[in-house]
Short mmCIF file of C-alpha atoms and ligand atoms in Angstrom, two decimals:
data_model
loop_
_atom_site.label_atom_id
_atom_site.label_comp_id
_atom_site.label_asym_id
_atom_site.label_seq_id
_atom_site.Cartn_x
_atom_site.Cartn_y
_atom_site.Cartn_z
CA UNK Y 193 129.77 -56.26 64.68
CA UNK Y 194 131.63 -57.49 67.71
CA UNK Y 195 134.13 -54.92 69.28
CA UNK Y 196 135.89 -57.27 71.31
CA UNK Y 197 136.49 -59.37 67.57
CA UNK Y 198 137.90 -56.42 66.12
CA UNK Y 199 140.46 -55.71 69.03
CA UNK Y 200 141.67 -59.39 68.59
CA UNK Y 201 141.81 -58.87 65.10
CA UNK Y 202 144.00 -55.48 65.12
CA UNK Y 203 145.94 -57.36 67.87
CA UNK Y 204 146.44 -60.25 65.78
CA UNK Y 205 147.27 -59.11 61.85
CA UNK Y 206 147.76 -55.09 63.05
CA UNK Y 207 145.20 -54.40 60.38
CA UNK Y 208 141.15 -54.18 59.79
CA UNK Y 209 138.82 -52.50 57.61
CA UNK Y 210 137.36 -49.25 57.25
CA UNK Y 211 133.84 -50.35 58.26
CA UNK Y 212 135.42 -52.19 61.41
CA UNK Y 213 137.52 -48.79 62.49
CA UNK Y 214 134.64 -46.50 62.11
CA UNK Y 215 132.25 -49.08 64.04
CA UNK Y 216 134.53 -49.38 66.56
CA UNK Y 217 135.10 -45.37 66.85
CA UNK Y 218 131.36 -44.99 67.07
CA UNK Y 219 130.14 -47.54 69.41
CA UNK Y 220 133.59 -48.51 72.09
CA UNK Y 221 132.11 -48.58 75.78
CA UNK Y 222 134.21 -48.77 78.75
CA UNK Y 223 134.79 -52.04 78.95
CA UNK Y 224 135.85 -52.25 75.38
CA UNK Y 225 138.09 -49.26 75.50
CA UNK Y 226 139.93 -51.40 78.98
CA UNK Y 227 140.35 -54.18 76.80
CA UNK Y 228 141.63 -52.21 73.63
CA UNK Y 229 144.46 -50.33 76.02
CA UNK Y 230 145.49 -53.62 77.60
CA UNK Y 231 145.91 -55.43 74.17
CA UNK Y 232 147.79 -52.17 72.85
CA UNK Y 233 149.98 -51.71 76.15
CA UNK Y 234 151.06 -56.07 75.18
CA UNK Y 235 152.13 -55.09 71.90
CA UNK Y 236 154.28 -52.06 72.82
CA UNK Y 237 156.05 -54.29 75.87
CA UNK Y 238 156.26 -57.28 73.06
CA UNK Y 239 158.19 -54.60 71.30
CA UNK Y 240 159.88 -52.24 73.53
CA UNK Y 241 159.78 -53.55 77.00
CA UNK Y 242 158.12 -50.75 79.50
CA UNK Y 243 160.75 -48.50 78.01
CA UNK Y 244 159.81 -44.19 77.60
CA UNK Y 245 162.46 -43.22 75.40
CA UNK Y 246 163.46 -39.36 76.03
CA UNK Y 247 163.87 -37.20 73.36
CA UNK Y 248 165.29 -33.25 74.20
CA UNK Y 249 163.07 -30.55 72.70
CA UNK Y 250 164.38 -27.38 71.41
CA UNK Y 251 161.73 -24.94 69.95
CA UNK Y 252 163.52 -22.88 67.65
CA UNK Y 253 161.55 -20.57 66.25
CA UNK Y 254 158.16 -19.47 66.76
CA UNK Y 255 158.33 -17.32 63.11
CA UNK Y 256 156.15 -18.91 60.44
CA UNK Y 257 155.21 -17.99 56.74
CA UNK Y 258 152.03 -20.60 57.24
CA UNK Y 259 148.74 -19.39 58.35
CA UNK Y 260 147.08 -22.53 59.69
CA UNK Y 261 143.98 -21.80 61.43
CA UNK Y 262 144.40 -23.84 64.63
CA UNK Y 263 148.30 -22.93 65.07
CA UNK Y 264 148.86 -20.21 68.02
CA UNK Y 265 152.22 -18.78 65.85
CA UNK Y 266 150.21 -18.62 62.59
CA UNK Y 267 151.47 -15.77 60.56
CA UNK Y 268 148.58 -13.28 61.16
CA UNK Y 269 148.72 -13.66 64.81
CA UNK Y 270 149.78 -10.10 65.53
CA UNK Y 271 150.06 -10.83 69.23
CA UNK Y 272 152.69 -13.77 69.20
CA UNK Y 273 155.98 -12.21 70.74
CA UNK Y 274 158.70 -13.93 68.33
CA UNK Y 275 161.61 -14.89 68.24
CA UNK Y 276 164.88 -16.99 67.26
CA UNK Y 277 167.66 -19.05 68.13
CA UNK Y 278 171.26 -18.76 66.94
CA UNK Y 279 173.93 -21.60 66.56
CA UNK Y 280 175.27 -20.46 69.95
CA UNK Y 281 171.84 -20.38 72.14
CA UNK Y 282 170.91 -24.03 70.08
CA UNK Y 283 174.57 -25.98 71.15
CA UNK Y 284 174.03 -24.17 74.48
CA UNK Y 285 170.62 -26.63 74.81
CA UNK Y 286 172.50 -29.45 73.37
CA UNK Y 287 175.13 -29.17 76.04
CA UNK Y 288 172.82 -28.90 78.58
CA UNK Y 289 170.86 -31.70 77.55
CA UNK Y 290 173.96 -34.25 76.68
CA UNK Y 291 175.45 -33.42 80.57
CA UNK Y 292 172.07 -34.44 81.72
CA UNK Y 293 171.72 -37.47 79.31
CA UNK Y 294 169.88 -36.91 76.24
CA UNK Y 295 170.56 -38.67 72.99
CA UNK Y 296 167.87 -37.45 71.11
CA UNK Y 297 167.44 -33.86 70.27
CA UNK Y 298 164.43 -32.74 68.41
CA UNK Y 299 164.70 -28.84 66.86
CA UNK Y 300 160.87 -27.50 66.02
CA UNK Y 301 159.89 -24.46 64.45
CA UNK Y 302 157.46 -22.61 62.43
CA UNK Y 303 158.67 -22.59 58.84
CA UNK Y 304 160.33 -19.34 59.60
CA UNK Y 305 162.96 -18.34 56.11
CA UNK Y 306 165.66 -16.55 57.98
CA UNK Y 307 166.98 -20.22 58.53
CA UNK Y 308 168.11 -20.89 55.09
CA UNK Y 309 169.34 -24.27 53.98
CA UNK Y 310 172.89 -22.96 54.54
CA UNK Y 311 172.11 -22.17 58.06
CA UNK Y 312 170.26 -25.39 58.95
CA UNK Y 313 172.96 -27.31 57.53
CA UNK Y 314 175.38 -25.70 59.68
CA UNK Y 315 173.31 -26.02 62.51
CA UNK Y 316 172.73 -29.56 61.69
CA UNK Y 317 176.40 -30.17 61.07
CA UNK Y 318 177.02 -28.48 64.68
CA UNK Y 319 175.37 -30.71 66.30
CA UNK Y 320 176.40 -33.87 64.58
CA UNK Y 321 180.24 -32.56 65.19
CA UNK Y 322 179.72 -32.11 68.98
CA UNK Y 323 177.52 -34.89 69.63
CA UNK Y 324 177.73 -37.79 67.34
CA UNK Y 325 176.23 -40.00 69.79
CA UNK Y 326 172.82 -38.03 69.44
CA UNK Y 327 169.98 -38.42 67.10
CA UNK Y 328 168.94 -35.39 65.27
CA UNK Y 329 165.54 -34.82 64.76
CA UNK Y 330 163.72 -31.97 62.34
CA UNK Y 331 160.22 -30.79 62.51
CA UNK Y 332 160.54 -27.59 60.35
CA UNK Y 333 157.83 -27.84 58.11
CA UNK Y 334 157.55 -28.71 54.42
CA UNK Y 335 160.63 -28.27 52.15
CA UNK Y 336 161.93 -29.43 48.59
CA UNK Y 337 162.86 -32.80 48.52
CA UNK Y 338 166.49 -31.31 47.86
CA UNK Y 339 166.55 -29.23 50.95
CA UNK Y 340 165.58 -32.22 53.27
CA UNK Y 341 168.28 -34.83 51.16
CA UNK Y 342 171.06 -31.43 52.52
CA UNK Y 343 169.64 -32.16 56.20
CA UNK Y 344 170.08 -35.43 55.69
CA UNK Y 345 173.39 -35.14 54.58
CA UNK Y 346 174.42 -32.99 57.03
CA UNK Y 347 173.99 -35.50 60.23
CA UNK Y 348 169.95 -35.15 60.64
CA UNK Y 349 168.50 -38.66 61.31
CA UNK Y 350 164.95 -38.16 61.24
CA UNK Y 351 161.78 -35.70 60.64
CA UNK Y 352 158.39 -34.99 62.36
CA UNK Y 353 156.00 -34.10 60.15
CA UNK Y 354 152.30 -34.64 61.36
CA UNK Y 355 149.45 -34.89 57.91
CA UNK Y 356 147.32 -32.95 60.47
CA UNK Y 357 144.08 -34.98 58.65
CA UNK Y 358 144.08 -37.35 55.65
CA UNK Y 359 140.73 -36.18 54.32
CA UNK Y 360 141.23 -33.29 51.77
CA UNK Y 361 137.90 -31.54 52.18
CA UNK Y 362 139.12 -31.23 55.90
CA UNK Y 363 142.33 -30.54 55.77
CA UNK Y 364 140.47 -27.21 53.41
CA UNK Y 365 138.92 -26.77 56.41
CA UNK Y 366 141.92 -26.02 58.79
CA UNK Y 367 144.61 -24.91 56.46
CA UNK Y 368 144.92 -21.84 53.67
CA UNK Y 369 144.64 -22.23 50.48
CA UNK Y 370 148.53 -22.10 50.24
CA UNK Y 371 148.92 -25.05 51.72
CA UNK Y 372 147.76 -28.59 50.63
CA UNK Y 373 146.99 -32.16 51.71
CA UNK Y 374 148.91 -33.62 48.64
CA UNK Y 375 152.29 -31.82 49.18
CA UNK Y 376 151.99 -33.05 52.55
CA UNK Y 377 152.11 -36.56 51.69
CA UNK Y 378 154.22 -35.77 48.86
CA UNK Y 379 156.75 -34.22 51.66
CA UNK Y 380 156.24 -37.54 53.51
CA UNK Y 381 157.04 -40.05 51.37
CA UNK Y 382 160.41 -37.99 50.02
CA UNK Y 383 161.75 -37.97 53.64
CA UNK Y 384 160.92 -41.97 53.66
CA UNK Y 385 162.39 -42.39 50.28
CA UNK Y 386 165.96 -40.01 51.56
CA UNK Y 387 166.21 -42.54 54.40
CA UNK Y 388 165.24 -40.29 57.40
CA UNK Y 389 162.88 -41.73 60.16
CA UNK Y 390 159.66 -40.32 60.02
CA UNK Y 391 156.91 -39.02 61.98
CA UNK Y 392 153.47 -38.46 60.95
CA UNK Y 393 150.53 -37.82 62.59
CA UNK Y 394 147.77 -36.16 63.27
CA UNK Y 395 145.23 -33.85 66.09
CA UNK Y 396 142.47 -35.22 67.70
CA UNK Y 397 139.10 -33.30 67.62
CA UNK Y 398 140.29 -30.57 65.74
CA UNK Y 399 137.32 -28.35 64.26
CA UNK Y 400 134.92 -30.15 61.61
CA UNK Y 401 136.39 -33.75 62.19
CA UNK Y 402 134.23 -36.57 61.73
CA UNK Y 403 135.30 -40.09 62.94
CA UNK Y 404 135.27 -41.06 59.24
CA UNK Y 405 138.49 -38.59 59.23
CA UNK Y 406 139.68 -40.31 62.15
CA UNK Y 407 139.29 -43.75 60.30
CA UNK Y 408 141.18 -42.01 57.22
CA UNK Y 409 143.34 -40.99 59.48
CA UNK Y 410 144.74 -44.13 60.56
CA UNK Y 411 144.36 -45.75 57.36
CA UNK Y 412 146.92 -43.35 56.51
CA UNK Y 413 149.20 -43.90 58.99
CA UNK Y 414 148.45 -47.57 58.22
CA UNK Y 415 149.87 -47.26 54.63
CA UNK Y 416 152.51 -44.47 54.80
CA UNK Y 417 154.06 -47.22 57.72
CA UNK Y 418 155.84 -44.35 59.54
CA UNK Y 419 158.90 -44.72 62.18
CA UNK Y 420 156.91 -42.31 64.86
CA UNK Y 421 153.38 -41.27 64.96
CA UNK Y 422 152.70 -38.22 67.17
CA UNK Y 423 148.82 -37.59 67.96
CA UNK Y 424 147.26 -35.51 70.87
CA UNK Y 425 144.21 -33.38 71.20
CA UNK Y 426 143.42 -30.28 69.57
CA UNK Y 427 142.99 -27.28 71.99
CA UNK Y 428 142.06 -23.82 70.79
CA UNK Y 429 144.63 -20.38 70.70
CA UNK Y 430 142.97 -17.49 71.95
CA UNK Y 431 144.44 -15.90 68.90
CA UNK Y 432 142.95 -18.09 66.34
CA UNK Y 433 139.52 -18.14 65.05
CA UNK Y 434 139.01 -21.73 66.52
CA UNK Y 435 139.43 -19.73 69.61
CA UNK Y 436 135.93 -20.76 70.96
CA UNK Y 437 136.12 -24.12 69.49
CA UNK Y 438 136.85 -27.10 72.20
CA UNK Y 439 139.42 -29.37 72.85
CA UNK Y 440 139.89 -32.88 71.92
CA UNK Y 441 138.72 -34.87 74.54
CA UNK Y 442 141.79 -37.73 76.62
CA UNK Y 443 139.10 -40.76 75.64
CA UNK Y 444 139.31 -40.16 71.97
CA UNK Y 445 143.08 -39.71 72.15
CA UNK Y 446 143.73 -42.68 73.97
CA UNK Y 447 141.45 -44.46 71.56
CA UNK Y 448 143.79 -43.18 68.99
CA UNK Y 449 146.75 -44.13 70.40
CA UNK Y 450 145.94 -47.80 71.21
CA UNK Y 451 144.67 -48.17 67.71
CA UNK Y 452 148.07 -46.74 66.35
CA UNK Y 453 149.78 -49.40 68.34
CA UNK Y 454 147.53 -52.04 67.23
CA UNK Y 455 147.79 -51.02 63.13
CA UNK Y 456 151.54 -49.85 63.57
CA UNK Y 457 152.99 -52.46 66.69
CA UNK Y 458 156.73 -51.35 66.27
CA UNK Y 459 156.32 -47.29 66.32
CA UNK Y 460 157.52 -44.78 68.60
CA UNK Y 461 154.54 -42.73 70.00
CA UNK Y 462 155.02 -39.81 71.73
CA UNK Y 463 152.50 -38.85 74.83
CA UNK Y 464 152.46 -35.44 73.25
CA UNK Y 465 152.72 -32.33 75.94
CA UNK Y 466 148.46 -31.29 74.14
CA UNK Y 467 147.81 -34.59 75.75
CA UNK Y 468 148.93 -33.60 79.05
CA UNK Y 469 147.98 -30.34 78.95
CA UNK Y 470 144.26 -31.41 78.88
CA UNK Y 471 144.49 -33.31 82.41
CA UNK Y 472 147.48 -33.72 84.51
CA UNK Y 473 147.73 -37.69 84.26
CA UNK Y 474 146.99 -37.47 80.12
CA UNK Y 475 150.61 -38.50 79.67
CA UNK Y 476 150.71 -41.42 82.15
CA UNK Y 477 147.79 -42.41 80.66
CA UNK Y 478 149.65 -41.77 77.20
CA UNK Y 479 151.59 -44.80 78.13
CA UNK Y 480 149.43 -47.29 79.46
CA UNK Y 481 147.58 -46.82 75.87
CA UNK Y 482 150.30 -47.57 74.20
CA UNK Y 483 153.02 -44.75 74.07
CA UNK Y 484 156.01 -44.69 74.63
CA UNK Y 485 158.05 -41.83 74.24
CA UNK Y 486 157.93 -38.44 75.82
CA UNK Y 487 159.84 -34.86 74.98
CA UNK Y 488 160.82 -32.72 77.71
CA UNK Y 489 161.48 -28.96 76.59
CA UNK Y 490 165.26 -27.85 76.46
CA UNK Y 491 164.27 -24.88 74.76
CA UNK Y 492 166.08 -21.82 77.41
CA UNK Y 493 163.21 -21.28 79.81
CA UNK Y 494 162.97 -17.42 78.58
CA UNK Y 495 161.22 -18.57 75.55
CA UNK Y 496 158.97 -21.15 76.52
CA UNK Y 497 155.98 -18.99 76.98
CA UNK Y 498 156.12 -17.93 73.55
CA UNK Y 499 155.99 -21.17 71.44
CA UNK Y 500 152.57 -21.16 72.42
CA UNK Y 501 150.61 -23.33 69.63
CA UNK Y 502 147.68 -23.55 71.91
CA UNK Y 503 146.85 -22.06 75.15
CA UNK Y 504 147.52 -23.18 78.70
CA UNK Y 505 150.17 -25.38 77.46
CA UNK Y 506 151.73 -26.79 80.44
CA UNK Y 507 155.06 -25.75 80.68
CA UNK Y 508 157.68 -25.25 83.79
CA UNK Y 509 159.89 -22.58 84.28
CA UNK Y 510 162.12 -24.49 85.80
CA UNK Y 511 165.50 -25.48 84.99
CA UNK Y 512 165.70 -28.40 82.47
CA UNK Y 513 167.49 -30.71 85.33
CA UNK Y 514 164.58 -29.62 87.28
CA UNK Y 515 162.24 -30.42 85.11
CA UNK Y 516 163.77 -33.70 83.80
CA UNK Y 517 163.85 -35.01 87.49
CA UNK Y 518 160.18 -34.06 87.52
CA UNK Y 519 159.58 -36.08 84.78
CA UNK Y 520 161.51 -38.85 85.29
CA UNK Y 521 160.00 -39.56 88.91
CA UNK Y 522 156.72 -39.35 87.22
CA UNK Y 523 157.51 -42.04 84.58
CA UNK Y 524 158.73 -44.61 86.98
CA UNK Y 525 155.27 -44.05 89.58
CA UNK Y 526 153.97 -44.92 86.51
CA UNK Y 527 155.57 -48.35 86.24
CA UNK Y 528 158.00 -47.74 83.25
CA UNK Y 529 161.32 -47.78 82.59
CA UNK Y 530 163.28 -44.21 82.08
CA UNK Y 531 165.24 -45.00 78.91
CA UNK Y 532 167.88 -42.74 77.76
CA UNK Y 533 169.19 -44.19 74.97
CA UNK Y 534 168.79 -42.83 71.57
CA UNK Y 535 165.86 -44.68 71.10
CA UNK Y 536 165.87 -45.78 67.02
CA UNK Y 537 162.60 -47.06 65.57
CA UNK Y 538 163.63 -50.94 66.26
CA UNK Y 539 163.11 -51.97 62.39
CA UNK Y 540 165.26 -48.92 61.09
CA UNK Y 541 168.78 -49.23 59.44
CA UNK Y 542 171.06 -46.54 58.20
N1 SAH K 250 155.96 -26.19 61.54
C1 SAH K 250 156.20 -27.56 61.85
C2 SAH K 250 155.97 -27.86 63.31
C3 SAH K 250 154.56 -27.61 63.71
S1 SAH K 250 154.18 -27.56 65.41
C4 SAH K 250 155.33 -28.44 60.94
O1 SAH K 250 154.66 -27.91 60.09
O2 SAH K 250 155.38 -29.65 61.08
C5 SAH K 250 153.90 -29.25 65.75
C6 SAH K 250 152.46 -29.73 65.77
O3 SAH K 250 151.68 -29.02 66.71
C7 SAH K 250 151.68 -29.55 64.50
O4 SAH K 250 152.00 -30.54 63.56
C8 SAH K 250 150.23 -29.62 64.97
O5 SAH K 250 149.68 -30.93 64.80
C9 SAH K 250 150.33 -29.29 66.45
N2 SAH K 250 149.47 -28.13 66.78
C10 SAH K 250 149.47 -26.92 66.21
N3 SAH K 250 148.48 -26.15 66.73
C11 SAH K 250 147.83 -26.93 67.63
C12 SAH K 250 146.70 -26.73 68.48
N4 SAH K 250 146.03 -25.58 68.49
N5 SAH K 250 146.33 -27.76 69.28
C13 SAH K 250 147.00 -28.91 69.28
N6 SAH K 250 148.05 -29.17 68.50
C14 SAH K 250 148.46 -28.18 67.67
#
């Protein structure tokens, strides 16, 4: 097989088979992997211009129910200092983050029950009230179809929820036996079917993956057809048993990225704060394979340090203005385009 063939191929119909994935996962040399971030970088431009589109991340609660071996606030990690946001601390963020220019705000959490439906649909309704220019974005986890169609009600626009791994024998392998790969999906495709935007996804070189799991991986993606697709390398918590496990490497994660673009042209990718954490240019490089989104933290800068999912993960204390002119300066030595703007998924409608 010709790797070069494939790449056109992907570039051309955003599609190829199984065998053609996995042969390219196995065998891409330099060369190849230049060629497949060029092609993917001309089909996010085709798309969105050299746009980043900024989304404002507020970490909510680093509580969780779920025991998931890689996470950092698994439940049975004694060690994780937790804690909570009210309504007050979470408008305080939004404030902070409209003044400055957001119009995106993303609330994450463990799946952490002291936030009842009631109280996320008054949180949600909050923000909608106060800032009904702004996307709302949820990443809280798996919930009844019912409780996501209240979100949605509420105001929320769309949900990140990463599969983690499409294989089921793997997904064994990193998750209890509470949890499961088909209520994922099943999760997935009732957020599609309410009308939310979604985000899937999944972590690079986490423990036991093959690069036939990769390959199932995108296929996934590839038929779910999600509005955002967040991927970035696993890297081990001191405070999980993975803890002497290693991280995904930047070269498979790029691969993944470009190949996202190629299968799924008109997504919003985020170069995920893993990715950057693993080398200090891993975003940049993010983009020029074919992302184009990035989240700086709003969270208040007290508790930062303890949504820790994985060590080392690069955070500033600084002030979010601080940290958002950072950010920004970095994008544009990059050679893209700061882009404020909400930032919709260009194929979605209401
Ligand atoms: N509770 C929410 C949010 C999870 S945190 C949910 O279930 O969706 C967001 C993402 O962080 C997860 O989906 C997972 O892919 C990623 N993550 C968790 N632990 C990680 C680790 N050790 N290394 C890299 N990414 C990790």
């Amino acid at each position: 097989m010709d790797i070069i063939a494939i790449i056109d191929k992907l570039y051309e119909t955003n599609n190829a088979e199984r065998e053609e994935l996995l042969y390219l996962v196995e065998n891409i040399k330099e060369e190849e992997k230049s060629y497949l971030m060029r092609k993917a970088k001309e089909t996010t431009e085709k798309n969105y211009s050299n746009k980043v589109f900024m989304r404002g991340l507020i970490e909510l609660t680093n509580f969780c129910k779920n025991d998931c071996y890689y996470c950092g606030i698994r439940r049975s990690n004694k060690n994780a200092e937790r804690y909570r946001l009210n309504l007050e601390d979470i408008l305080s963020c939004c404030k902070t983050g409209h003044e400055l220019g957001f119009r995106t705000f993303v609330i994450q959490g463990g799946e952490d029950m002291h936030y009842t439906d009631d109280k996320l649909v008054e949180i949600v309704k909050a923000i909608r009230e106060n800032y009904p220019d702004c996307a709302i974005t949820l990443s809280l986890g798996e919930k009844p179809y019912e409780s996501y169609k209240k979100y949605f009600d509420a105001g929320a626009d769309r949900y990140l929820l990463r599969h983690e791994t499409a294989d089921e024998e793997h997904y064994r392998m990193l998750h209890p036996e509470s949890m499961s790969l088909a209520n994922r999906k099943e999760c997935l495709y009732n957020l599609k079917k309410i009308g939310y935007q979604v985000g899937s996804g999944f972590m690079v070189g986490s423990p036991y993956q093959t690069k036939e799991n990769l390959v199932d991986d995108l296929l996934f993606l590839k038929e779910l057809n999600p509005h955002m697709v967040g991927l970035g390398p696993f890297i081990p918590h001191k405070e999980t048993d993975f803890r002497d496990e290693s991280h995904g490497t930047l070269e498979m994660t790029l691969v993944m990225i470009a190949l996202v673009r190629l299968m799924l042209p008109k997504a919003l990718i985020p170069a995920t704060t893993a990715l950057g954490t693993i080398d200090p240019k891993g975003r940049e490089m993010g983009f020029d394979a074919g992302a184009n989104v990035i989240m700086p933290n709003l969270s208040p800068s007290e508790v930062r340090k303890k949504y820790l999912l994985y060590d080392n993960k690069v955070s500033t204390g600084d002030e979010a203005a601080e940290s958002l002119r950072a950010i920004t300066a970095k994008i544009r030595d990059a050679g893209y385009e700061v882009d404020m703007t909400r930032g919709d998924n260009i194929e979605w409608k209401r």
